[in-house]
Coordinates of C-alpha atoms in Angstrom, one line a residue:
X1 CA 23.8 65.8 3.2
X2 CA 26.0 63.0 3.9
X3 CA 24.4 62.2 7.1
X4 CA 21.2 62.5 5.8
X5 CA 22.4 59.6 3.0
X6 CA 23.9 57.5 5.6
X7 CA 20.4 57.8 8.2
X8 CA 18.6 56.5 4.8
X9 CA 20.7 53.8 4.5
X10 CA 21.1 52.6 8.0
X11 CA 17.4 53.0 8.5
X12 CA 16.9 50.3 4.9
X13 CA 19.1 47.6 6.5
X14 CA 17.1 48.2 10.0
X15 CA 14.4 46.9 7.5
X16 CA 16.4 44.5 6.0
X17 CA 17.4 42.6 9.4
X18 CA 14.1 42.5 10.5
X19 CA 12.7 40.9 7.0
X20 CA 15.7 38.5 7.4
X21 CA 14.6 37.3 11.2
X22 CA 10.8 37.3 10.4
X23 CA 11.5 34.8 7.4
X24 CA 13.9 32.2 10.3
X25 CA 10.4 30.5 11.1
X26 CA 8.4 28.8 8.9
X27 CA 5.1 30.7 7.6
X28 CA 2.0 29.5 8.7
X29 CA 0.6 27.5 4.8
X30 CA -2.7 29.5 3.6
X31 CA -5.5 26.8 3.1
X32 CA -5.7 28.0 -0.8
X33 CA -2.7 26.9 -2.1
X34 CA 1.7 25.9 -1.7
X35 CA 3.5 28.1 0.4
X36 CA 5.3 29.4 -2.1
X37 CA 2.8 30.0 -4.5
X38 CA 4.3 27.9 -7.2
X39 CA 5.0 24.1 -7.8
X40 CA 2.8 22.0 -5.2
X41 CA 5.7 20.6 -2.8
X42 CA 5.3 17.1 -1.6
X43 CA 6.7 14.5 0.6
X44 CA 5.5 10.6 -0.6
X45 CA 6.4 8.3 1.8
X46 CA 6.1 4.4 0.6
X47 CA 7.0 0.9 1.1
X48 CA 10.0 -0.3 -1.0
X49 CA 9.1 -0.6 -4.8
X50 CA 10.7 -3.7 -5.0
X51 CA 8.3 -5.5 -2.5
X52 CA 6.2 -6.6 -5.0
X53 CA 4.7 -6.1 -8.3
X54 CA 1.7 -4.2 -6.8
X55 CA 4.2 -2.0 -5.0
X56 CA 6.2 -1.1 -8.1
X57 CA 3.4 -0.5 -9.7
X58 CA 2.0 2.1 -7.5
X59 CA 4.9 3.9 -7.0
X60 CA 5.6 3.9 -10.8
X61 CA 1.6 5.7 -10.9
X62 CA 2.9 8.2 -8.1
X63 CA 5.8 9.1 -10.1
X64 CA 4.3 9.8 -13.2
X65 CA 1.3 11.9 -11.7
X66 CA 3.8 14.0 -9.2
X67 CA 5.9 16.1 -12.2
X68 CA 6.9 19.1 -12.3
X69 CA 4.7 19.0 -15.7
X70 CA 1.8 18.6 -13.4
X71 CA 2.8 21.2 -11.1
X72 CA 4.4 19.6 -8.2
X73 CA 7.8 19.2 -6.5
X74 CA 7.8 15.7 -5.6
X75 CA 10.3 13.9 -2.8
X76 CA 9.9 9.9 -2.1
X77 CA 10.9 7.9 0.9
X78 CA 10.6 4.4 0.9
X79 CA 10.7 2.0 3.8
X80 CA 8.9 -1.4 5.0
X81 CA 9.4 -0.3 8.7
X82 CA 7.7 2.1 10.2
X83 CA 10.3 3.8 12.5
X84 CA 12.0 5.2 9.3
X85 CA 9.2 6.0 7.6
X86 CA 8.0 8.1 10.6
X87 CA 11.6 9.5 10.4
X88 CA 11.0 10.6 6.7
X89 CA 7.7 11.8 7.7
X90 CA 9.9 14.3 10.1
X91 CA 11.9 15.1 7.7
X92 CA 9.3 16.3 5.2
X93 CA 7.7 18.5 7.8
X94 CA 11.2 20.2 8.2
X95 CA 11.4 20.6 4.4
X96 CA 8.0 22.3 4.8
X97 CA 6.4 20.7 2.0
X98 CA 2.9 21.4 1.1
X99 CA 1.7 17.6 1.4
X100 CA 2.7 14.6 2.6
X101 CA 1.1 11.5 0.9
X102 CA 1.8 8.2 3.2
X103 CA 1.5 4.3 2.5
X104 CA 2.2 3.3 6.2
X105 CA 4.2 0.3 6.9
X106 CA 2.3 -0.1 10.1
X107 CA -1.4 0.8 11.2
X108 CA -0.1 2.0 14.8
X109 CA 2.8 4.8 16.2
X110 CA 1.6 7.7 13.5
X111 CA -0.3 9.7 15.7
X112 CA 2.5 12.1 16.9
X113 CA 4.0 12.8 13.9
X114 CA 0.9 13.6 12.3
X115 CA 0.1 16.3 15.1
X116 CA 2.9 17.6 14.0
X117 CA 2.4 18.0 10.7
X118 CA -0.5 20.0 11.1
X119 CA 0.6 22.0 13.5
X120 CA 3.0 22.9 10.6
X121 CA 0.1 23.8 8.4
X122 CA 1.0 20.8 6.0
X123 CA -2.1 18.6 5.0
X124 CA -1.5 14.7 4.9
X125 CA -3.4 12.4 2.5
X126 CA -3.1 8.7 3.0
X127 CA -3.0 6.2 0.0
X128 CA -3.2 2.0 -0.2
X129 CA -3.4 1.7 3.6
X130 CA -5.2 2.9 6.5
X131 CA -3.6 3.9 10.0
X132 CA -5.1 3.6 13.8
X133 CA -5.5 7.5 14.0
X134 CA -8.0 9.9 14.2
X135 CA -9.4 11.0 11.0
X136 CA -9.2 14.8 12.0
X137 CA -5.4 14.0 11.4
X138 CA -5.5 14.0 7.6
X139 CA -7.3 15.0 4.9
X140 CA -8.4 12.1 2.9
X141 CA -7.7 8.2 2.3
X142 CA -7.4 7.0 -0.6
X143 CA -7.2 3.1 0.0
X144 CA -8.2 -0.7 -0.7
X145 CA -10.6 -2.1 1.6
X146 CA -8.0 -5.3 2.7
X147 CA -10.8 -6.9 5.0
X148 CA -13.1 -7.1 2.3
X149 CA -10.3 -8.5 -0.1
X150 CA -9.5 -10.8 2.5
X151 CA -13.5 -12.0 3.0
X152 CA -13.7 -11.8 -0.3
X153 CA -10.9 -14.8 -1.0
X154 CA -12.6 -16.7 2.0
X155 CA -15.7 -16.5 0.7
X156 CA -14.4 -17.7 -2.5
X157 CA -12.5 -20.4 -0.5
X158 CA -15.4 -21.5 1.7
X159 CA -16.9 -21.9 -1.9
X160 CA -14.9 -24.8 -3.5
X161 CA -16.7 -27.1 -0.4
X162 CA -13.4 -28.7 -0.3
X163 CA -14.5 -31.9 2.6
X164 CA -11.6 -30.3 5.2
X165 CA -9.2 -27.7 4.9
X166 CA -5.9 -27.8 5.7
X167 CA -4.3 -24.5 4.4
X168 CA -0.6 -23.1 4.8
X169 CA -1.2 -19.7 5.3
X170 CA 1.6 -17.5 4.3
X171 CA 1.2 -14.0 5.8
X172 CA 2.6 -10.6 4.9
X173 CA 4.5 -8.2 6.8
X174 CA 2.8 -8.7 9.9
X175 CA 1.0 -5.3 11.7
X176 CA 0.2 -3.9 7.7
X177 CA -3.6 -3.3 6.4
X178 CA -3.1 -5.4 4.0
X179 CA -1.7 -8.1 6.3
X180 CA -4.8 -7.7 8.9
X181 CA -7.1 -7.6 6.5
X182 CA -6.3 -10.6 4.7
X183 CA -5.2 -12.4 7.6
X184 CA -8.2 -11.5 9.4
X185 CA -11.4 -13.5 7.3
X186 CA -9.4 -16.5 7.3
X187 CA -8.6 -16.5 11.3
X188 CA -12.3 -15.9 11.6
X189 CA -13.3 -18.4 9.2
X190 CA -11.1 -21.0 10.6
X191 CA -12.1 -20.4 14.3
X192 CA -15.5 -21.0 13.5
X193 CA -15.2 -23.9 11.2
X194 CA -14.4 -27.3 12.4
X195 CA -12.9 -28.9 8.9
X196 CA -10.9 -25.8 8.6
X197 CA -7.2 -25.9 9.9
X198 CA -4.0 -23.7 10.1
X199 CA -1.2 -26.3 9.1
X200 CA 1.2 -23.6 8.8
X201 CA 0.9 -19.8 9.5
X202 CA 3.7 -17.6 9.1
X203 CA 5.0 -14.7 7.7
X204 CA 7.3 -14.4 4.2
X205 CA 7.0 -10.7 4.5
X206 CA 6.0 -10.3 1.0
X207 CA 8.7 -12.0 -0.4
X208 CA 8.9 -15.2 -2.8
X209 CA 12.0 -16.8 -1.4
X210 CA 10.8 -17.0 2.0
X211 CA 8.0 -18.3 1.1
X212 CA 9.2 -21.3 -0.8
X213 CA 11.3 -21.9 2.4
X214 CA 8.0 -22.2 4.1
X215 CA 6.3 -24.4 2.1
X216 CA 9.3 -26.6 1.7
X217 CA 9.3 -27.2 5.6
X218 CA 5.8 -28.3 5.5
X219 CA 6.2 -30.3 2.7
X220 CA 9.4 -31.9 4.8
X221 CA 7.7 -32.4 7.9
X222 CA 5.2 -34.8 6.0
X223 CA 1.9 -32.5 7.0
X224 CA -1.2 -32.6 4.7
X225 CA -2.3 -29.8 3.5
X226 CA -4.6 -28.8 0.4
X227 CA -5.2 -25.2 0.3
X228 CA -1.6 -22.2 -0.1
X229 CA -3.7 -19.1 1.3
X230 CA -0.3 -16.7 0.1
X231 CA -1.0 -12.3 0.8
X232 CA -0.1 -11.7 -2.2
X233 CA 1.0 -12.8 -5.5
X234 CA 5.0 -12.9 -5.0
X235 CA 4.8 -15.3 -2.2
X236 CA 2.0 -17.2 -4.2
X237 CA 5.0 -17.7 -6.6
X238 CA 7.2 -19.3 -4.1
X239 CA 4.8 -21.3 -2.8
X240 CA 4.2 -23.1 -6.4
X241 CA 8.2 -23.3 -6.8
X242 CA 8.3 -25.6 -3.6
X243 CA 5.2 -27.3 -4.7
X244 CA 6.6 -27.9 -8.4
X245 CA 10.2 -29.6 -6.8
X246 CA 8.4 -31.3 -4.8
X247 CA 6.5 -33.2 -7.9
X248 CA 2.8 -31.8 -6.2
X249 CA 0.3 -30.8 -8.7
X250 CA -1.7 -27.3 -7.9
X251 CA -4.5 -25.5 -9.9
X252 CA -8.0 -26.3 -11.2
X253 CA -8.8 -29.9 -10.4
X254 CA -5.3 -31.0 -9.0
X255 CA -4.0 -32.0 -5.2
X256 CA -3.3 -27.7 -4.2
X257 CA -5.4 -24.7 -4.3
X258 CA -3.4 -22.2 -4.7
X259 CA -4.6 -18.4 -3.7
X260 CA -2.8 -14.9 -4.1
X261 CA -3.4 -11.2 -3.9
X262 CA -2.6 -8.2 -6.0
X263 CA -3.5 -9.3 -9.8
X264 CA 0.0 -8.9 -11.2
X265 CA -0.6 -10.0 -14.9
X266 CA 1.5 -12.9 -15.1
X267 CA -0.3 -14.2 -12.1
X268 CA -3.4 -13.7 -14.0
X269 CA -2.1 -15.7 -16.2
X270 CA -1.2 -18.5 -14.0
X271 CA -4.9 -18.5 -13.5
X272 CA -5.8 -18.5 -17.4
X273 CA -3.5 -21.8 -17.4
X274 CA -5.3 -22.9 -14.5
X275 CA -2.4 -23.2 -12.5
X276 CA -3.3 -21.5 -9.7
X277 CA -6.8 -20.7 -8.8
X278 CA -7.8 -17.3 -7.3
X279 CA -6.4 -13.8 -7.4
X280 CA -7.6 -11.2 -5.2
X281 CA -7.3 -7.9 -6.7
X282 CA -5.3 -4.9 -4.8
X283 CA -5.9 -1.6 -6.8
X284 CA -2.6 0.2 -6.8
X285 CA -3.6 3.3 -9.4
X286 CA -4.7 6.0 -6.8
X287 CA -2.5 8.9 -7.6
X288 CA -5.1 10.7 -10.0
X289 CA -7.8 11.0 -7.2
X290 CA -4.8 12.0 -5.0
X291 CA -4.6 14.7 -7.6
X292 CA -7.7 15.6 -7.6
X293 CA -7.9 16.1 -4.2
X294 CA -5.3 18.3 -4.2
X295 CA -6.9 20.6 -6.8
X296 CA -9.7 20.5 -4.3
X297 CA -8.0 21.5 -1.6
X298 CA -5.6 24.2 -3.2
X299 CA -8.8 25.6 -5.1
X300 CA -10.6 26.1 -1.3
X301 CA -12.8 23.5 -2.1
X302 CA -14.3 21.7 0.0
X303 CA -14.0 17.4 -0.6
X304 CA -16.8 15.2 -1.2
X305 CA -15.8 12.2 0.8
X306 CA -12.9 11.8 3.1
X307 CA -12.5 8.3 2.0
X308 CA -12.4 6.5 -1.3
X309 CA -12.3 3.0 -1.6
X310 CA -10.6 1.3 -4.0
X311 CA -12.5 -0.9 -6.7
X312 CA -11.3 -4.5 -6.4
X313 CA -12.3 -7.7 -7.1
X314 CA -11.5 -11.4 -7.0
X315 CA -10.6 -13.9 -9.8
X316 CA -11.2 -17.3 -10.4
X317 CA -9.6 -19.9 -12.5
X318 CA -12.3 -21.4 -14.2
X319 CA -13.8 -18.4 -15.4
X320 CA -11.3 -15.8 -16.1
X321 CA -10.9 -14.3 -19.5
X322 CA -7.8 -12.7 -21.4
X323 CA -9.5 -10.1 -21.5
X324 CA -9.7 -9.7 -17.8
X325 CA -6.0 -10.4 -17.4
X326 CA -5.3 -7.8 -20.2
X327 CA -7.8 -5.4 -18.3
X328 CA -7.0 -5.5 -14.6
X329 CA -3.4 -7.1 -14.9
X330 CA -0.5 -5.1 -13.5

């Protein structure tokens, strides 16, 4: 009887062991929902919140869509080089989460590590910026359309039939969408124009500092200029502050047109006071439609459009209202 007991028991941790090794490598994810069949796990990879308002605002959106409340286990990375975000992005697919949701700091490089993650069954959605990769790599884009913001601003520009233009141009982190795209209309414009001129191009990296430092060396070296063409509202800012100790008027009907992205709302409301003169709107609330995409996908539905593009618009000083700056500011 005893050796019968012991054959039982020897026989269960056979079955044991072999459980045990089966689990070692990660399961293949089902199509229908998390891999472990509760809280949605994903990886958020972002630039830094403090690059701008824009920024802090979407990742304060992310954050309060991607709860436990909501059903997810959410882990963020953040990173304005693209080398560490592809790191994180390793990381994630090691930590097997369900998703991974990516605002690239870089259009290029993110084709590997893509492959990758779908080789590991895990399904990436992109939000606020496009990548140069195939679209069979992810699921869905979520994102602004940062040529058209960027035409949109020119157009505007090309609008104010200024006799020549002689524009600082004061340029994101270069390689970005958003710096492409909004660097993009003006090159184009300027190229083709004869009264338009580059009197400074250069890039603050999204920073407000950096960009005063820019403007200030201009402003030094004695060149004329009449147009700040900033990528986005914090650099817009530090362009002014060098223009303002400098004693140089800018706005509605004074010596500077000044231009920013992003619609923070107290840059709105440098354009109420007609201190500045156009915002270009950058859309940073897209974590409900990633959401909803989700819900898609986890439900084995199939999505209506692989790419959504943000809403966005483009203010001007002379006809904004406070309603529009209580409406769209961020």
């Amino acid at each position: 009887m005893m050796k019968k007991v012991l054959s039982i028991l020897m026989a269960s941790a056979m079955t044991l062991s072999l459980v045990a090794c089966g689990s070692a490598a990660p399961a293949a994810k089902s199509d229908g929902g998390s891999a472990s069949g509760g809280l949605i796990k994903v990886g958020i990879i972002n630039n830094d919140p403090n690059e701008s308002g824009y920024r802090t605002a979407n990742d304060a959106d992310l954050k309060a869509k991607f709860t436990e409340a909501n059903g997810y286990e959410a882990s963020f990375a953040y990173s304005l080089k693209n080398d560490e975000q592809i790191q994180y992005a390793q990381k994630f697919i090691q930590d097997e989460v369900d998703y991974l949701l990516l605002s690239a700091a870089d259009t290029a490089g993110w084709d590997s590590v893509l492959k990758d993650a779908q080789s590991a069954g895990i399904k990436v959605i992109l939000f606020d910026r496009t990548i140069d990769a195939d679209a069979s790599l992810y699921e869905a884009s979520i994102v602004s359309d940062m040529a058209k913001e960027g035409q949109t601003a020119v157009d505007w520009l090309a609008g104010q039939n200024l006799s020549e233009y002689n524009v600082i141009h004061i340029q994101g982190v270069m390689g970005s969408a958003a710096q492409q795209g909004r660097s993009g209309a003006l090159d184009t414009k300027v190229a083709a124009e004869a009264n338009w001129n580059i009197v400074k191009q250069q890039t603050a990296e999204w920073n407000a500092e950096k960009a005063q430092q820019i403007v200030q060396s201009v402003i030094d070296a004695g060149t004329p200029f009449n147009v700040i063409y900033a990528e986005n509202d914090d650099m817009a800012k530090g362009a002014v502050a060098a223009l303002d100790a400098a004693g140089i008027s800018h706005g509605v009907g004074k010596d500077v047109v000044v231009m920013g992205f992003d619609c923070n709302k107290w840059a709105l409301e440098e354009l109420l006071a007609q201190n500045w003169n156009y915002d270009g709107q950058c859309n940073p609330f897209q974590a409900s439609y990633i959401d909803d995409i989700i819900k898609t996908l986890e439900s084995g539905g199939t999505l209506a459009q692989k790419t959504i593009i943000m809403d966005e618009k483009g203010f001007d000083a002379s006809t904004i209202t406070q309603d529009d700056v209580d409406t769209y500011g961020i």
